[in-house]
Short mmCIF file of C-alpha atoms in Angstrom, two decimals:
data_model
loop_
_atom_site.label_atom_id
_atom_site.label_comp_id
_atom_site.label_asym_id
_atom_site.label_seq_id
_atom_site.Cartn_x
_atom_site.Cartn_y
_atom_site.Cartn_z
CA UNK A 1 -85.95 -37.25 -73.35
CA UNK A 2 -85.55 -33.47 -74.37
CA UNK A 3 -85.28 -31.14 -71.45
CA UNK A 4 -85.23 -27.30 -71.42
CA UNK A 5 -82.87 -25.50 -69.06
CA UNK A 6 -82.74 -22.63 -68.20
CA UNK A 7 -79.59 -20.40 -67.03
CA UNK A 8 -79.17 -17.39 -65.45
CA UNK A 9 -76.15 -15.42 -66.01
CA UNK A 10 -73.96 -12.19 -64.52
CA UNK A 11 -71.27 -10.84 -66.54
CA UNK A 12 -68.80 -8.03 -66.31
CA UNK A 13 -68.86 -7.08 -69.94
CA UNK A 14 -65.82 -5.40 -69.81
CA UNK A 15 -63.55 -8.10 -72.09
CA UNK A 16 -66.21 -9.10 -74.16
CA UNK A 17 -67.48 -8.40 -77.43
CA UNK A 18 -70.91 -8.58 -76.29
CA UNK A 19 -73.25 -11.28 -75.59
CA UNK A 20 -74.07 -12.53 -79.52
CA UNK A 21 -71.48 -15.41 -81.19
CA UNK A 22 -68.88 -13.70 -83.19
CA UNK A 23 -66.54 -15.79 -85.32
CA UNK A 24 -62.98 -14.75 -83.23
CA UNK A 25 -64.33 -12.58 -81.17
CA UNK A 26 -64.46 -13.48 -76.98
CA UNK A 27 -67.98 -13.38 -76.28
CA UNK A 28 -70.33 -14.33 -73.57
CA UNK A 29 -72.79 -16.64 -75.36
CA UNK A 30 -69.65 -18.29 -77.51
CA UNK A 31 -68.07 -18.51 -73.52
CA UNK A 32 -71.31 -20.53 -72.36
CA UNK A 33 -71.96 -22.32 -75.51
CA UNK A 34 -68.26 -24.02 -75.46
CA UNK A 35 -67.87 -25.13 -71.93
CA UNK A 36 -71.52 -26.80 -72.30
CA UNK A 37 -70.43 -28.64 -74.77
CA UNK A 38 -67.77 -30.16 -72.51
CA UNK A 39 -69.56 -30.86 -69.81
CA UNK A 40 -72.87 -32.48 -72.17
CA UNK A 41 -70.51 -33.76 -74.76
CA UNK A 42 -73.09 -32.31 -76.94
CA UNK A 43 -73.51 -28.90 -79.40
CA UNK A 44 -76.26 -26.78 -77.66
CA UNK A 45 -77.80 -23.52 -79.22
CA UNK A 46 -77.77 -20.67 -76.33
CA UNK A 47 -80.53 -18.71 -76.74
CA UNK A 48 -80.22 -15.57 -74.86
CA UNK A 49 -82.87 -12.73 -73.70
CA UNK A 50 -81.19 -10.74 -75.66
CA UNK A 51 -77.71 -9.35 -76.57
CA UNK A 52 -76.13 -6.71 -75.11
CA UNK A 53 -73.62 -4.69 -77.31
CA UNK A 54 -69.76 -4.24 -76.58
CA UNK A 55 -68.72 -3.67 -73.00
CA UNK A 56 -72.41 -3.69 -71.41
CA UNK A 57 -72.33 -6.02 -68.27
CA UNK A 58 -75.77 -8.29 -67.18
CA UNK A 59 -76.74 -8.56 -63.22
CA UNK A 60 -78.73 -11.27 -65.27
CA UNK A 61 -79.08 -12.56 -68.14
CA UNK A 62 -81.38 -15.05 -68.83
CA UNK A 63 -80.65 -17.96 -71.17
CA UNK A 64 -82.30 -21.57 -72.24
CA UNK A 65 -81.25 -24.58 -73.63
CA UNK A 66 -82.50 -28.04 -75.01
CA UNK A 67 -81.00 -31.17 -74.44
CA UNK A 68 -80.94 -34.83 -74.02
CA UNK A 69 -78.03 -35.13 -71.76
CA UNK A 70 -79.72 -36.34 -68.11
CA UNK A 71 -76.98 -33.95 -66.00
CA UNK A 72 -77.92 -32.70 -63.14
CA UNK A 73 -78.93 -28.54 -62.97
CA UNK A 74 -76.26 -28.92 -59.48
CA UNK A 75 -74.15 -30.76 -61.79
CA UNK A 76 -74.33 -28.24 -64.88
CA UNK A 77 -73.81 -25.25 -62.56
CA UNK A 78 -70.76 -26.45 -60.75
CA UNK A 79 -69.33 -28.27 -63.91
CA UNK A 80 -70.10 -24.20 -65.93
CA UNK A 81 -68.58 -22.55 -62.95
CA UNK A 82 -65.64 -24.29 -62.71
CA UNK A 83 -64.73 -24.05 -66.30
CA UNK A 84 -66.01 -20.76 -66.78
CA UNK A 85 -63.48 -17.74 -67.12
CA UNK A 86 -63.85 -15.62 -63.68
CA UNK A 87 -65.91 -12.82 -65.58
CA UNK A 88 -68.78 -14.98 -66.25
CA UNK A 89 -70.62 -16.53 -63.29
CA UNK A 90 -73.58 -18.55 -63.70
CA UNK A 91 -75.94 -18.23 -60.68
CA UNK A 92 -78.78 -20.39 -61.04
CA UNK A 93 -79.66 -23.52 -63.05
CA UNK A 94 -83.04 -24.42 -63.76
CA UNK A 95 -85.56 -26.81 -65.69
CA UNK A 96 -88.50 -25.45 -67.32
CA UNK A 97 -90.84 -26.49 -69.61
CA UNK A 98 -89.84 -27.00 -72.91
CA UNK A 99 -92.30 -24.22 -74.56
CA UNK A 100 -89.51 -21.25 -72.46
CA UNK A 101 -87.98 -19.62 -74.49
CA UNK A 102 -85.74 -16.90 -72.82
CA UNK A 103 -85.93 -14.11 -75.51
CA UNK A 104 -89.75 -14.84 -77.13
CA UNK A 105 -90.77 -15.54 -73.60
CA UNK A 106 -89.71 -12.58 -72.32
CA UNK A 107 -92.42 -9.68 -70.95
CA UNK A 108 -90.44 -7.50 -69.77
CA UNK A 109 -86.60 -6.84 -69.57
CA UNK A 110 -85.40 -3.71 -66.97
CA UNK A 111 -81.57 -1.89 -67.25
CA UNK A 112 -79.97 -0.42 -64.77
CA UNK A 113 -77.15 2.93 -65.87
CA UNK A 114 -74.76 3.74 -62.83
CA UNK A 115 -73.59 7.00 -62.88
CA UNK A 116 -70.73 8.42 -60.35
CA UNK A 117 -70.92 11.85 -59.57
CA UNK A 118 -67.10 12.39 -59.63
CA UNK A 119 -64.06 10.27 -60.53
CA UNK A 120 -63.40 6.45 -59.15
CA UNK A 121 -60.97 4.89 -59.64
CA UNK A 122 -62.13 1.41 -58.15
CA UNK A 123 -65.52 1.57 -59.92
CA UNK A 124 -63.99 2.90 -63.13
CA UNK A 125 -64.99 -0.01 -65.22
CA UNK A 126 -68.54 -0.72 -63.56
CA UNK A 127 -69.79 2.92 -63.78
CA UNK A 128 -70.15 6.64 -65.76
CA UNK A 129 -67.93 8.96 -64.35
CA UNK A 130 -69.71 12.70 -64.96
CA UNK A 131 -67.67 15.21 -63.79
CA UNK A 132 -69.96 18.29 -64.45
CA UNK A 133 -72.86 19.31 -61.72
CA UNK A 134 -76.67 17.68 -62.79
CA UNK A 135 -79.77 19.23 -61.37
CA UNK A 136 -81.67 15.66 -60.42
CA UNK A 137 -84.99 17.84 -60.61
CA UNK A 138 -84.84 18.36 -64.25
CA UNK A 139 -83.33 14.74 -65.01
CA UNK A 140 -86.22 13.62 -63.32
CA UNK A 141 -89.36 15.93 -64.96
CA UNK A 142 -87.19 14.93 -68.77
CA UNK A 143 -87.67 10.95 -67.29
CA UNK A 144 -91.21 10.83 -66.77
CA UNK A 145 -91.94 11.76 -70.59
CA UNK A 146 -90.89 8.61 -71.06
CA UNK A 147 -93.27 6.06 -69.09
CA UNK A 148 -95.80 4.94 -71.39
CA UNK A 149 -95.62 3.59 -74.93
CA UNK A 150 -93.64 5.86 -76.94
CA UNK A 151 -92.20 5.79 -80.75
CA UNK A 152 -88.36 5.87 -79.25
CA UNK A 153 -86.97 6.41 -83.04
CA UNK A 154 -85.00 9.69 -81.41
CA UNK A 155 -83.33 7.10 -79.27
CA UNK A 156 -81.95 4.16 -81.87
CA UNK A 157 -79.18 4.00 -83.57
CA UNK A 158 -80.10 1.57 -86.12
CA UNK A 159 -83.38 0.82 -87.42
CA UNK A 160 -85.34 -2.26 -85.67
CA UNK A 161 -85.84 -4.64 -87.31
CA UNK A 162 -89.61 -5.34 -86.30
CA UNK A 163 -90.35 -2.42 -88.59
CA UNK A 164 -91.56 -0.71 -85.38
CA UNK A 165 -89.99 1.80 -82.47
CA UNK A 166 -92.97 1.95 -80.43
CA UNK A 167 -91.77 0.54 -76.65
CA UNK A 168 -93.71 0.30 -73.66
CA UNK A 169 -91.77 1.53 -70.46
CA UNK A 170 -93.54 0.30 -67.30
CA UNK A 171 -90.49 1.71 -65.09
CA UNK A 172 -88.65 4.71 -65.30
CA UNK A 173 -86.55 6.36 -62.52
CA UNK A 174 -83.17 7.19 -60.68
CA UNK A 175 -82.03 5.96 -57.57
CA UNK A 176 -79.66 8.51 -55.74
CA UNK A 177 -77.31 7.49 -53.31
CA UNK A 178 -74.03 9.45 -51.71
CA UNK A 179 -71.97 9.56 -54.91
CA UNK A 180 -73.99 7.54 -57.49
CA UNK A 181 -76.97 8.05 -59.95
CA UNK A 182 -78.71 4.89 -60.84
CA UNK A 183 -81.27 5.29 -63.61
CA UNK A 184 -83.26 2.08 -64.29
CA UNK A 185 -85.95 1.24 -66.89
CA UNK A 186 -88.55 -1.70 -67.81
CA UNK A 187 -89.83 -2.06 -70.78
CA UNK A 188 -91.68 -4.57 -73.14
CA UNK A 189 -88.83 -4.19 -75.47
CA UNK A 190 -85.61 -2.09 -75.96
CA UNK A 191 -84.06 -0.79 -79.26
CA UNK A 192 -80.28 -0.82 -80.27
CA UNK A 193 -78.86 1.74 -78.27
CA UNK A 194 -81.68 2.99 -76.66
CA UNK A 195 -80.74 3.14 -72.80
CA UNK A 196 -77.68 5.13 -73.37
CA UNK A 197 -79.06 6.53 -75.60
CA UNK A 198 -81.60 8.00 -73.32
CA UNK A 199 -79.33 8.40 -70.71
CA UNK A 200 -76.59 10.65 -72.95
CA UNK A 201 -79.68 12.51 -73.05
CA UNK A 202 -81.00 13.10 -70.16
CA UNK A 203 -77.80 14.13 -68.74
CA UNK A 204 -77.91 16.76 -71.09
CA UNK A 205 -81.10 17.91 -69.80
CA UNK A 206 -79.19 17.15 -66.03
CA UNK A 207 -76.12 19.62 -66.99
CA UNK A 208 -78.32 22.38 -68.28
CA UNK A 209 -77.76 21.69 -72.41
CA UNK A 210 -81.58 20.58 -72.96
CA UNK A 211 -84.26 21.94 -71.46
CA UNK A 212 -87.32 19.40 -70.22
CA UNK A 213 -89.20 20.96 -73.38
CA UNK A 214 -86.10 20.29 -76.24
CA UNK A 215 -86.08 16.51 -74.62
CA UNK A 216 -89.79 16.59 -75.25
CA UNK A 217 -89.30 17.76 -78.82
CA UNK A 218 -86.39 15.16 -79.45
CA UNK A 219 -88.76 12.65 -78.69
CA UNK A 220 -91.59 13.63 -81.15
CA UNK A 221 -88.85 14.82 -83.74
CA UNK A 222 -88.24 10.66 -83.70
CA UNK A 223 -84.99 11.41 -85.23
CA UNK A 224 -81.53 10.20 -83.60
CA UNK A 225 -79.56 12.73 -85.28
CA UNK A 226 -81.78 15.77 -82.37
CA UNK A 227 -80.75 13.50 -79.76
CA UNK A 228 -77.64 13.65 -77.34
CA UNK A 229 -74.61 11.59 -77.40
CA UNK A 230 -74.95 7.85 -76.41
CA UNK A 231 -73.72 7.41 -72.91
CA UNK A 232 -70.71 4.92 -72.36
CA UNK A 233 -71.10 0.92 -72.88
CA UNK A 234 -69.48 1.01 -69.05
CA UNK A 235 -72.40 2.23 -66.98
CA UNK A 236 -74.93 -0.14 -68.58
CA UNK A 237 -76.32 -3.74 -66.49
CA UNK A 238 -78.64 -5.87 -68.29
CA UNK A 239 -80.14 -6.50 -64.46
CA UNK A 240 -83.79 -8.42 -64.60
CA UNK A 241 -85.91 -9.95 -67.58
CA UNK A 242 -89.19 -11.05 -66.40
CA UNK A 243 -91.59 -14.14 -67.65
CA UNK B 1 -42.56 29.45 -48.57
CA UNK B 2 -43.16 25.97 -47.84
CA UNK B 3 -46.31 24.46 -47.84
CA UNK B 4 -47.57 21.64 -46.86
CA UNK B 5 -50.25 19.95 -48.61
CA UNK B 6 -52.03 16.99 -48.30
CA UNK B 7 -53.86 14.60 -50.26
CA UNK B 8 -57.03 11.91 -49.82
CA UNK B 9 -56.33 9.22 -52.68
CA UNK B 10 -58.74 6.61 -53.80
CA UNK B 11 -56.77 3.41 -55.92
CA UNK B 12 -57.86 0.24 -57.43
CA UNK B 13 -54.91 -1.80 -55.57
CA UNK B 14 -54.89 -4.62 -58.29
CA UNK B 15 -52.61 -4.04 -60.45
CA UNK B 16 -50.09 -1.90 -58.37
CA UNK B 17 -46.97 -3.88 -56.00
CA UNK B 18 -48.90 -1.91 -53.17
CA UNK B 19 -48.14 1.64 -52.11
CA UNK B 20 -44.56 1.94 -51.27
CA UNK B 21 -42.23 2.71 -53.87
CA UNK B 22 -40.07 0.02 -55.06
CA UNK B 23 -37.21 -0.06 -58.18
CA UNK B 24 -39.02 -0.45 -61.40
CA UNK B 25 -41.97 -1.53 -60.07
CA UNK B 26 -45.28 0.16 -60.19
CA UNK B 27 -46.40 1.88 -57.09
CA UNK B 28 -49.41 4.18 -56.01
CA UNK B 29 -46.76 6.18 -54.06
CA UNK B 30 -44.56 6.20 -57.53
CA UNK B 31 -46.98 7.04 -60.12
CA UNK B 32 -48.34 10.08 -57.82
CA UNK B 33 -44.79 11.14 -57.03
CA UNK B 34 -44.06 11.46 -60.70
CA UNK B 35 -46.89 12.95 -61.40
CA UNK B 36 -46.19 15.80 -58.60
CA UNK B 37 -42.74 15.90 -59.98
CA UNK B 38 -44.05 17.43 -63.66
CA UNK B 39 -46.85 19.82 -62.27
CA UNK B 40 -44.64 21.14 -59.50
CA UNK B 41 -41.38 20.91 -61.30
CA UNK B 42 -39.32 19.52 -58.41
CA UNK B 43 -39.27 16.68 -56.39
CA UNK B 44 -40.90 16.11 -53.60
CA UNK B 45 -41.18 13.31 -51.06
CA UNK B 46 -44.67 11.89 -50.51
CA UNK B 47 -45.32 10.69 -47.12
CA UNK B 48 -48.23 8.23 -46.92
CA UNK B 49 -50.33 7.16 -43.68
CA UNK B 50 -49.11 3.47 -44.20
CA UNK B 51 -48.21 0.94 -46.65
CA UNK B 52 -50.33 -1.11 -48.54
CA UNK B 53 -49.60 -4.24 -49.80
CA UNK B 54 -49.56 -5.84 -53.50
CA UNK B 55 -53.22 -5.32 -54.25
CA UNK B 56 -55.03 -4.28 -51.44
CA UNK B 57 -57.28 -1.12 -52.33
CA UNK B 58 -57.62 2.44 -50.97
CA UNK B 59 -60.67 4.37 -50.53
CA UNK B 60 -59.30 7.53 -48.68
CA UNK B 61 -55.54 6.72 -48.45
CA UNK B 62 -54.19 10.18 -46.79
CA UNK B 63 -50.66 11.78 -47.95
CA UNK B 64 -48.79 14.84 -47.33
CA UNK B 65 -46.11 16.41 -49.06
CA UNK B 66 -43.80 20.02 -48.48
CA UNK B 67 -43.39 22.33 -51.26
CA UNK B 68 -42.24 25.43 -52.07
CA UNK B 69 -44.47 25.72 -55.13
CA UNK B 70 -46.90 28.54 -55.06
CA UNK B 71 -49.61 26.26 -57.64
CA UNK B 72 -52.99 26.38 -56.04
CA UNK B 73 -54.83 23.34 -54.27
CA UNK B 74 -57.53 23.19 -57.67
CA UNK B 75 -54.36 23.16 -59.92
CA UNK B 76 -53.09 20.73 -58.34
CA UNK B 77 -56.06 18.22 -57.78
CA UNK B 78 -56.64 18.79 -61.69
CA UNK B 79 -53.17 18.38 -62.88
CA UNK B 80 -52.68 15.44 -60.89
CA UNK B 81 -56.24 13.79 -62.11
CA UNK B 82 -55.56 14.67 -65.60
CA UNK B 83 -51.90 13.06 -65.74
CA UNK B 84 -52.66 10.04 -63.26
CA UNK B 85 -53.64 6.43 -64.82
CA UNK B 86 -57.24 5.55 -64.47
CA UNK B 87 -56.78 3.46 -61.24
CA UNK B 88 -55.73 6.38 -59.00
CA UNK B 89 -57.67 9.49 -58.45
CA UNK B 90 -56.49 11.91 -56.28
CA UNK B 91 -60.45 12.70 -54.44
CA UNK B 92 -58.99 15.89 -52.43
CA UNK B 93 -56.25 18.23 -52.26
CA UNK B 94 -55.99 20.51 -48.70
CA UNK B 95 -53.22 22.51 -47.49
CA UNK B 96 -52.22 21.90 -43.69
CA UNK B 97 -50.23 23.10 -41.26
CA UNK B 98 -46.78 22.64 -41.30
CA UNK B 99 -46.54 19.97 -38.46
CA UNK B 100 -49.14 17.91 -39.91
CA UNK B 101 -47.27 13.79 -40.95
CA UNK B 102 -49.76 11.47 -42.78
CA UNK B 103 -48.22 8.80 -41.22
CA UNK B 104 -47.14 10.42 -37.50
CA UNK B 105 -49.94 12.20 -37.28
CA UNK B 106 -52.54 9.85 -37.77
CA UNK B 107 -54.74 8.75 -34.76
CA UNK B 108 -56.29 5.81 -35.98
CA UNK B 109 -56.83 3.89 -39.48
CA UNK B 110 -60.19 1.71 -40.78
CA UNK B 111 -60.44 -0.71 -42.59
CA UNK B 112 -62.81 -2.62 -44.47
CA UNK B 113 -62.79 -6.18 -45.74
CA UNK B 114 -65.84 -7.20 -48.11
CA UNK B 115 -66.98 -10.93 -48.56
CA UNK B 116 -69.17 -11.93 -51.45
CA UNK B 117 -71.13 -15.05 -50.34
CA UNK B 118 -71.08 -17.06 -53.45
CA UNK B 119 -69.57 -16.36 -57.07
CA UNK B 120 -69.48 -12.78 -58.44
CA UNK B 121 -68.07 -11.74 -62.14
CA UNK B 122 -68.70 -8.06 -61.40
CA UNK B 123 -67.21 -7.60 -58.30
CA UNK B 124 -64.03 -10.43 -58.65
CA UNK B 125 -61.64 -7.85 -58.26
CA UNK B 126 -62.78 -5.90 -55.58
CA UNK B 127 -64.28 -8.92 -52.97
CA UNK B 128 -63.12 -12.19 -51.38
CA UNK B 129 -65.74 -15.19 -53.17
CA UNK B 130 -66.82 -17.47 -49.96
CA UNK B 131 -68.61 -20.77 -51.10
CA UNK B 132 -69.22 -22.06 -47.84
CA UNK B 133 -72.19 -21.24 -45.29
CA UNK B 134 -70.98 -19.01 -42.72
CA UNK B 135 -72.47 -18.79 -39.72
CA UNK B 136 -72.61 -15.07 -38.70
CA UNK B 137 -73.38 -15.61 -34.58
CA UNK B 138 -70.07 -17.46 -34.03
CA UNK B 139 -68.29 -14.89 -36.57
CA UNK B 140 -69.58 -11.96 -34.31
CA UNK B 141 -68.58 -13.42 -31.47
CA UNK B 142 -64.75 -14.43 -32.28
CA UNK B 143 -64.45 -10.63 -33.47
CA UNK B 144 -65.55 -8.85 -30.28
CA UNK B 145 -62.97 -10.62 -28.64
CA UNK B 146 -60.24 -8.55 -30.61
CA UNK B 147 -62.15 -5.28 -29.30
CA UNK B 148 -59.64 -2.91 -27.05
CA UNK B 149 -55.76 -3.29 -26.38
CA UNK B 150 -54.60 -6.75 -27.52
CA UNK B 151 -50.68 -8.25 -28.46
CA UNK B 152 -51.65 -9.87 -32.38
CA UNK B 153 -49.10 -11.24 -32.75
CA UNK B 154 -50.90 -14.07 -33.88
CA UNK B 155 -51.93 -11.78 -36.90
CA UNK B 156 -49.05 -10.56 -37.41
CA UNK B 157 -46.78 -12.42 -40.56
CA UNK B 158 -43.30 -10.43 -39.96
CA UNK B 159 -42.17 -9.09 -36.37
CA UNK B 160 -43.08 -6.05 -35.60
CA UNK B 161 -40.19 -3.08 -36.25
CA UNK B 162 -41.52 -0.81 -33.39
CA UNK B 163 -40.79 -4.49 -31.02
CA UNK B 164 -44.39 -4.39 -29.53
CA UNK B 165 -47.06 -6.42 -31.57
CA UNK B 166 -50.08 -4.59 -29.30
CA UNK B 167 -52.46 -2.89 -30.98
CA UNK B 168 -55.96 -1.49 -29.91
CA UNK B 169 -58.77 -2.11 -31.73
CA UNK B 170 -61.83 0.43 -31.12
CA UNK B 171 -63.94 -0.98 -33.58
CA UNK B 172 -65.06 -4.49 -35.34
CA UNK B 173 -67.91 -5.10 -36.63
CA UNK B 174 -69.43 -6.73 -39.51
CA UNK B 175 -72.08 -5.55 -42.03
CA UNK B 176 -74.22 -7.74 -43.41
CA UNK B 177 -76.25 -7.22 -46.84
CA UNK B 178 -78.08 -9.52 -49.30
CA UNK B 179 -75.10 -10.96 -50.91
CA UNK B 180 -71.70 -9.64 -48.50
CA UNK B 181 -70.33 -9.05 -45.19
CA UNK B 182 -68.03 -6.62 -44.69
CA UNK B 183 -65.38 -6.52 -41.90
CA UNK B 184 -64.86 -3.21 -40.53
CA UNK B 185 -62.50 -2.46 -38.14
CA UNK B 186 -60.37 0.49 -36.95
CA UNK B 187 -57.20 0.71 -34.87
CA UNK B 188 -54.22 3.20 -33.89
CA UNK B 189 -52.18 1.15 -35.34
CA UNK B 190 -52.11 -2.32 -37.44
CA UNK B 191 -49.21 -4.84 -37.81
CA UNK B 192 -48.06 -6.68 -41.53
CA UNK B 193 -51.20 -8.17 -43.31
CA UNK B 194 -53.11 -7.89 -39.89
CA UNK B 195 -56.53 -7.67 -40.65
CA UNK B 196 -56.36 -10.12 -43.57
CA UNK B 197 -55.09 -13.02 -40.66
CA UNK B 198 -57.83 -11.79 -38.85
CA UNK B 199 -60.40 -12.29 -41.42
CA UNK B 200 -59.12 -15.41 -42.50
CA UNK B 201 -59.34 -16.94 -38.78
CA UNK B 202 -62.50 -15.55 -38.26
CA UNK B 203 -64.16 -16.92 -41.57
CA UNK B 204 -62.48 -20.27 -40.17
CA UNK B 205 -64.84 -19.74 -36.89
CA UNK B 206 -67.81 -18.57 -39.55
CA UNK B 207 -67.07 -22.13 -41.04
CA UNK B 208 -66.93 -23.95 -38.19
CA UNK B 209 -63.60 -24.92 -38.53
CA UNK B 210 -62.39 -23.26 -35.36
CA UNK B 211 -64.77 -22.48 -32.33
CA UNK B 212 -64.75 -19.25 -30.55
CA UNK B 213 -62.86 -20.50 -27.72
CA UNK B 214 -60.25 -22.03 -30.55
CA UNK B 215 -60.11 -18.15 -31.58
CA UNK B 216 -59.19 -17.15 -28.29
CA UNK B 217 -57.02 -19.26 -27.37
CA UNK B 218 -55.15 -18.48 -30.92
CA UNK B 219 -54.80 -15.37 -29.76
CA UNK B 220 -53.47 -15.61 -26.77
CA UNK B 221 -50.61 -17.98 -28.27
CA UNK B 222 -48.87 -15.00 -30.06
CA UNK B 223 -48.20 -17.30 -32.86
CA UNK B 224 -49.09 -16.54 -36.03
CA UNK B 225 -48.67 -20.47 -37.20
CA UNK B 226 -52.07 -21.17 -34.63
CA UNK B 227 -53.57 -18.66 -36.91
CA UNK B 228 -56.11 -19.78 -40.49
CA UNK B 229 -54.99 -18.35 -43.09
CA UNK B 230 -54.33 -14.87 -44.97
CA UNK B 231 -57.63 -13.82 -46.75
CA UNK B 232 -57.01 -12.52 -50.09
CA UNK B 233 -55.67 -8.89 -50.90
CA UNK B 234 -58.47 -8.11 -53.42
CA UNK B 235 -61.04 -8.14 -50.65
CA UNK B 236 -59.09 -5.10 -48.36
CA UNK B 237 -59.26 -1.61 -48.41
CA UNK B 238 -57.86 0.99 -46.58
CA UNK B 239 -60.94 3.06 -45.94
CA UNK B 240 -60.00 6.09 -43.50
CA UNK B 241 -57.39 7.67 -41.62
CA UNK B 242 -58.37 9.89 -38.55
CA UNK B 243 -56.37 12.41 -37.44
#
C-alpha cells in the first residue's frame, strides 16, 4: 500500500550546494534522498517546499515522500538521523495523506534574515555581520511598502518562471534584540533571490544610502538593476512553510 | 611610556587547541599575539584571565598586555579585527591602569554551558545534543548544593597547582527555553575542566542515573572517579570575567 510521508527538516546550509540534486555536488535533498534509500531499500523522489540557493540554512524545511516500504515514521527518523551527516537533522516524521504535496501544497512559506549589529565570531556562519550604524525607524517605514501583493521584479534576479512577479506578503517585520536584527517575511510565494534581495536593500535605506521614497521607486521601477546589493546567503533560514 | 591595555575577546573555540599558546599549534592567545606583534611592531606578552581548553568558546574572554606603543585604542581594535581570522574578534579595546592583571586581577569568572534537548544541525558546534528526558527538579536541586565555598575535587581532572581544590561558587543556575538549558555559574576561581564534570554529573541526576543524595555524597568523596562524566567542550563558554 502507497503511503505519503512527510519530513521535516533543519539544515545549516553552510557545506551545501543548496537544497536541489546536483550531479557531484553535496546537497541537502541528494543527502536525504540517499540515506532513504538505505534504510527503504527503495529509490524515493524528495520533493521539497522549495530549494534554497547556496549556503541558505532551513529552521524547516518541509519535504514528502511516497512509498510502499511499511517502516515505521519512529523507525525512519532514527534510522535518517543516525545516518545522516551532523548538519542535517530531521526533526519530525509524519504520515499524511497521499494528495500532500510539500511544495504545491504549500500556502504560505515565511524567512527569517539575522543580522548582527557588529562582528561575531561564534555566529559568523549563522548570521550578517553589518558593521555600519542602521536607523531601525527608516528600515522599518521602507518594510511596510512591502505587505500586500506587490510585482517584486526590482527584487529577482532571474526571471520566474510562472511568467509572473506578483507575491503576496502576509508578514513583514524585524525583531530587535541586544545585538541582532531579525527581519522575517511570509508570503504566498518567493522569487529567486528575493529575501536578500530585499534585505541588501533595506539596509541601504537602514545606513542612510536610500531614502524610504528611492525604495518606493525601486519597487515600481520593477527593475533589479535600481535595486541594492543582495545580502549574504549566510543570514538567510528557510524557518516555517505552512499547509 | 608604558601602557597598559586591555582587551574583551569573543572566539569560536572549535577549531583552536584552546587559549594558551602551545609550539606549532593554533592558539587564541597565539593568533592575537601575532597579530599585536605586526600592528605594534614589538612583542608583547598577552596575559589572559585563564586558560581555555581545546574547544571550549569565549564570549568576553578578558586580556591585558604592556606597551610602549603610542597607537590609539580604535587603531588597535581595527588593526587587530582586520588581520585576525574570522573566529576571533577582538569586541573591545580599553586602556587600564598599570596594576591592572587579567588573570590576578580578576574577582570572579562565569560561565555558561548550553544543552540542546534533542538533535540540532545549526547549533552542533556551539551546544551539547541531550537525547534523553531530563528531569529539571532533580537537576536544580543537585546544583544548589555546589552554591558557596566547596573542595571539587571531585570535578577536578588534574590536582590542583595552587594545592587547595576549594572553590566558591556564588552562582548556579539553569535557564530553561523551548529547546535548551543553559548552566550558568560563576566562581572566584575554577579548577581543570570543572564545570564540564559538573555538568556531566548533574545531567546524570537530570537522567536519573544518580539521585541528589548520590550527587552529594560524590562530592563530598573528593574523587573525581565518583564523578559522571566530562560533558563535551563544544557546549562551554567562558562568558565574563569580573573585576
Amino acid at each position: 500500500m502507497l503511503r505519503n510521508i512527510k519530513l521535516e527538516i533543519e539544515y545549516d546550509g553552510t557545506d551545501f550546494y543548496g537544497w536541489q540534486v546536483q550531479p557531484e555536488l553535496r546537497t541537502v535533498q541528494g543527502e536525504v534522498q540517499d540515506r532513504l534509500q538505505i534504510i527503504l531499500k527503495q529509490k524515493v523522489n524528495l520533493i521539497g517546499s522549495g530549494r534554497t540557493d547556496v549556503g541558505v540554512h532551513a529552521l524547516r524545511q518541509v519535504a514528502n515522500f511516497t512509498t510502499d516500504s511499511r517502516l515505521d515514521k519512529d523507525s525512519i527518523l532514527r534510522g535518517l538521523n543516525g545516518l545522516l551527516p551532523d548538519d542535517v537533522v530531521i526533526k519530525k516524521v509524519e504520515e499524511v495523506d497521499l494528495d500532500f504535496n510539500a511544495r504545491y501544497s504549500a500556502k504560505s512559506r515565511t524567512y527569517q534574515y539575522r543580522i548582527y549589529l557588529g562582528r561575531t565570531a561564534i555566529l559568523r556562519r549563522y548570521v550578517w555581520q553589518v558593521l555600519y550604524s542602521l536607523n531601525v525607524e527608516s528600515l522599518v517605514k521602507a518594510t511596510q511598502q512591502i505587505i500586500g501583493e506587490h510585482d517584486f521584479s526590482s527584487f529577482c534576479v532571474t526571471e520566474s518562471s510562472k511568467g509572473s512577479n506578483i507575491c503576496k506578503v502576509s508578514e513583514a517585520t524585524w525583531e530587535k534584540s541586544v545585538d541582532e536584527l531579525i527581519f522575517i517575511i511570509e508570503a504566498n510565494r518567493f522569487l529567486h533571490t528575493m529575501v536578500r534581495s530585499l534585505v541588501g536593500t533595506l539596509i541601504e535605506v537602514g545606513r542612510g544610502y536610500f531614502s524610504v521614497s528611492d525604495f518606493i521607486d525601486i519597487m515600481e521601477a520593477k527593475d533589479r538593476t535600481k535595486a541594492g546589493p543582495t545580502a549574504p546567503a549566510c543570514g538567510l533560514y528557510l524557518a516555517e512553510v505552512r499547509y
